[in-house]
Tab-separated table of C-alpha atoms in Angstrom:
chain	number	residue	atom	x	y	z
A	609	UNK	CA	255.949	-52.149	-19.171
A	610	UNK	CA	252.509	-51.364	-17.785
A	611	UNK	CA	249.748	-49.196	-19.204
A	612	UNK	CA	246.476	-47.003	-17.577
A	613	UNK	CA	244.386	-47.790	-20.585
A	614	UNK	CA	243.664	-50.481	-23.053
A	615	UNK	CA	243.791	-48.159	-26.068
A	616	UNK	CA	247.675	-46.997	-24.636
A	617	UNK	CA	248.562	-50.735	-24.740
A	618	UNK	CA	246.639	-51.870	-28.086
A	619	UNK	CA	248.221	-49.167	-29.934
A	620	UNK	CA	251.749	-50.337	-28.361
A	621	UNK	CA	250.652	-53.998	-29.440
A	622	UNK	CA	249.928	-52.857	-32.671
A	623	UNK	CA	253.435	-51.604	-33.025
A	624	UNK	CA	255.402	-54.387	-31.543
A	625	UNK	CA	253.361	-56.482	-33.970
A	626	UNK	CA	254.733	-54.304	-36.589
A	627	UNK	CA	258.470	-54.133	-35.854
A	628	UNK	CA	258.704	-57.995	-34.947
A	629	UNK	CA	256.541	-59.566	-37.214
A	630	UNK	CA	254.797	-61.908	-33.902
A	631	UNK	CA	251.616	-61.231	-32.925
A	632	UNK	CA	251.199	-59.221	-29.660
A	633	UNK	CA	247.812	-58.863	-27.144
A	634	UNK	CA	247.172	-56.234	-24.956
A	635	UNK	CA	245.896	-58.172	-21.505
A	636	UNK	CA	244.764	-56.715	-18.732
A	637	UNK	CA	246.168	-57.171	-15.126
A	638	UNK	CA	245.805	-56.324	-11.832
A	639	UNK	CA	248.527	-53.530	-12.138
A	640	UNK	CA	247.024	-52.509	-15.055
A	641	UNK	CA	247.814	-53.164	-19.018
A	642	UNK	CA	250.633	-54.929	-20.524
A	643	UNK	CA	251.336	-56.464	-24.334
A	644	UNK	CA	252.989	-59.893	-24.545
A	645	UNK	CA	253.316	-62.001	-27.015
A	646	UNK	CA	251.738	-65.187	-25.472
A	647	UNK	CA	247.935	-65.355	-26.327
A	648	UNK	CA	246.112	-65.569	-22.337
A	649	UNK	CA	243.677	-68.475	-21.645
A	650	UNK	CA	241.506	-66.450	-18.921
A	651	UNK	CA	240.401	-62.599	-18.537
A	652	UNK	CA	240.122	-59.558	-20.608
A	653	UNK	CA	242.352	-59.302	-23.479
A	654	UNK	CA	242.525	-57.802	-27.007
A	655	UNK	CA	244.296	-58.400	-30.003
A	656	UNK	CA	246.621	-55.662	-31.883
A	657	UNK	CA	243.669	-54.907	-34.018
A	658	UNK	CA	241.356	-53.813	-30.929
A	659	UNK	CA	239.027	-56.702	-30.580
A	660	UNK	CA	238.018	-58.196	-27.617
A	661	UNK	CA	238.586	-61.729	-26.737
A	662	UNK	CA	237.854	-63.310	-23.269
């Protein structure tokens, strides 16, 4: 699923991370925001507790 805004997919991070147990990043795309599970090597990305990285 995509997201507008970072704080839309850091807050849905933050709950994956909850439910699964994994940790999940909010990382920003061309289409816009998504959460995944793999931690990105390049661009703007933030962790389920809102800090920046990258």
């Amino acid at each position: 699923m995509t997201y507008t805004t970072r704080n839309e997919a850091v807050a849905e991070a933050r709950t994956a991370e909850r439910r699964t147990g994994d940790r999940h990043y909010a990382v920003r795309t061309r289409a816009g925001w998504i959460v995944d599970t793999r931690m990105p090597l390049l661009g703007e990305w933030y962790d389920a507790d809102g800090i920046r990285h990258g």
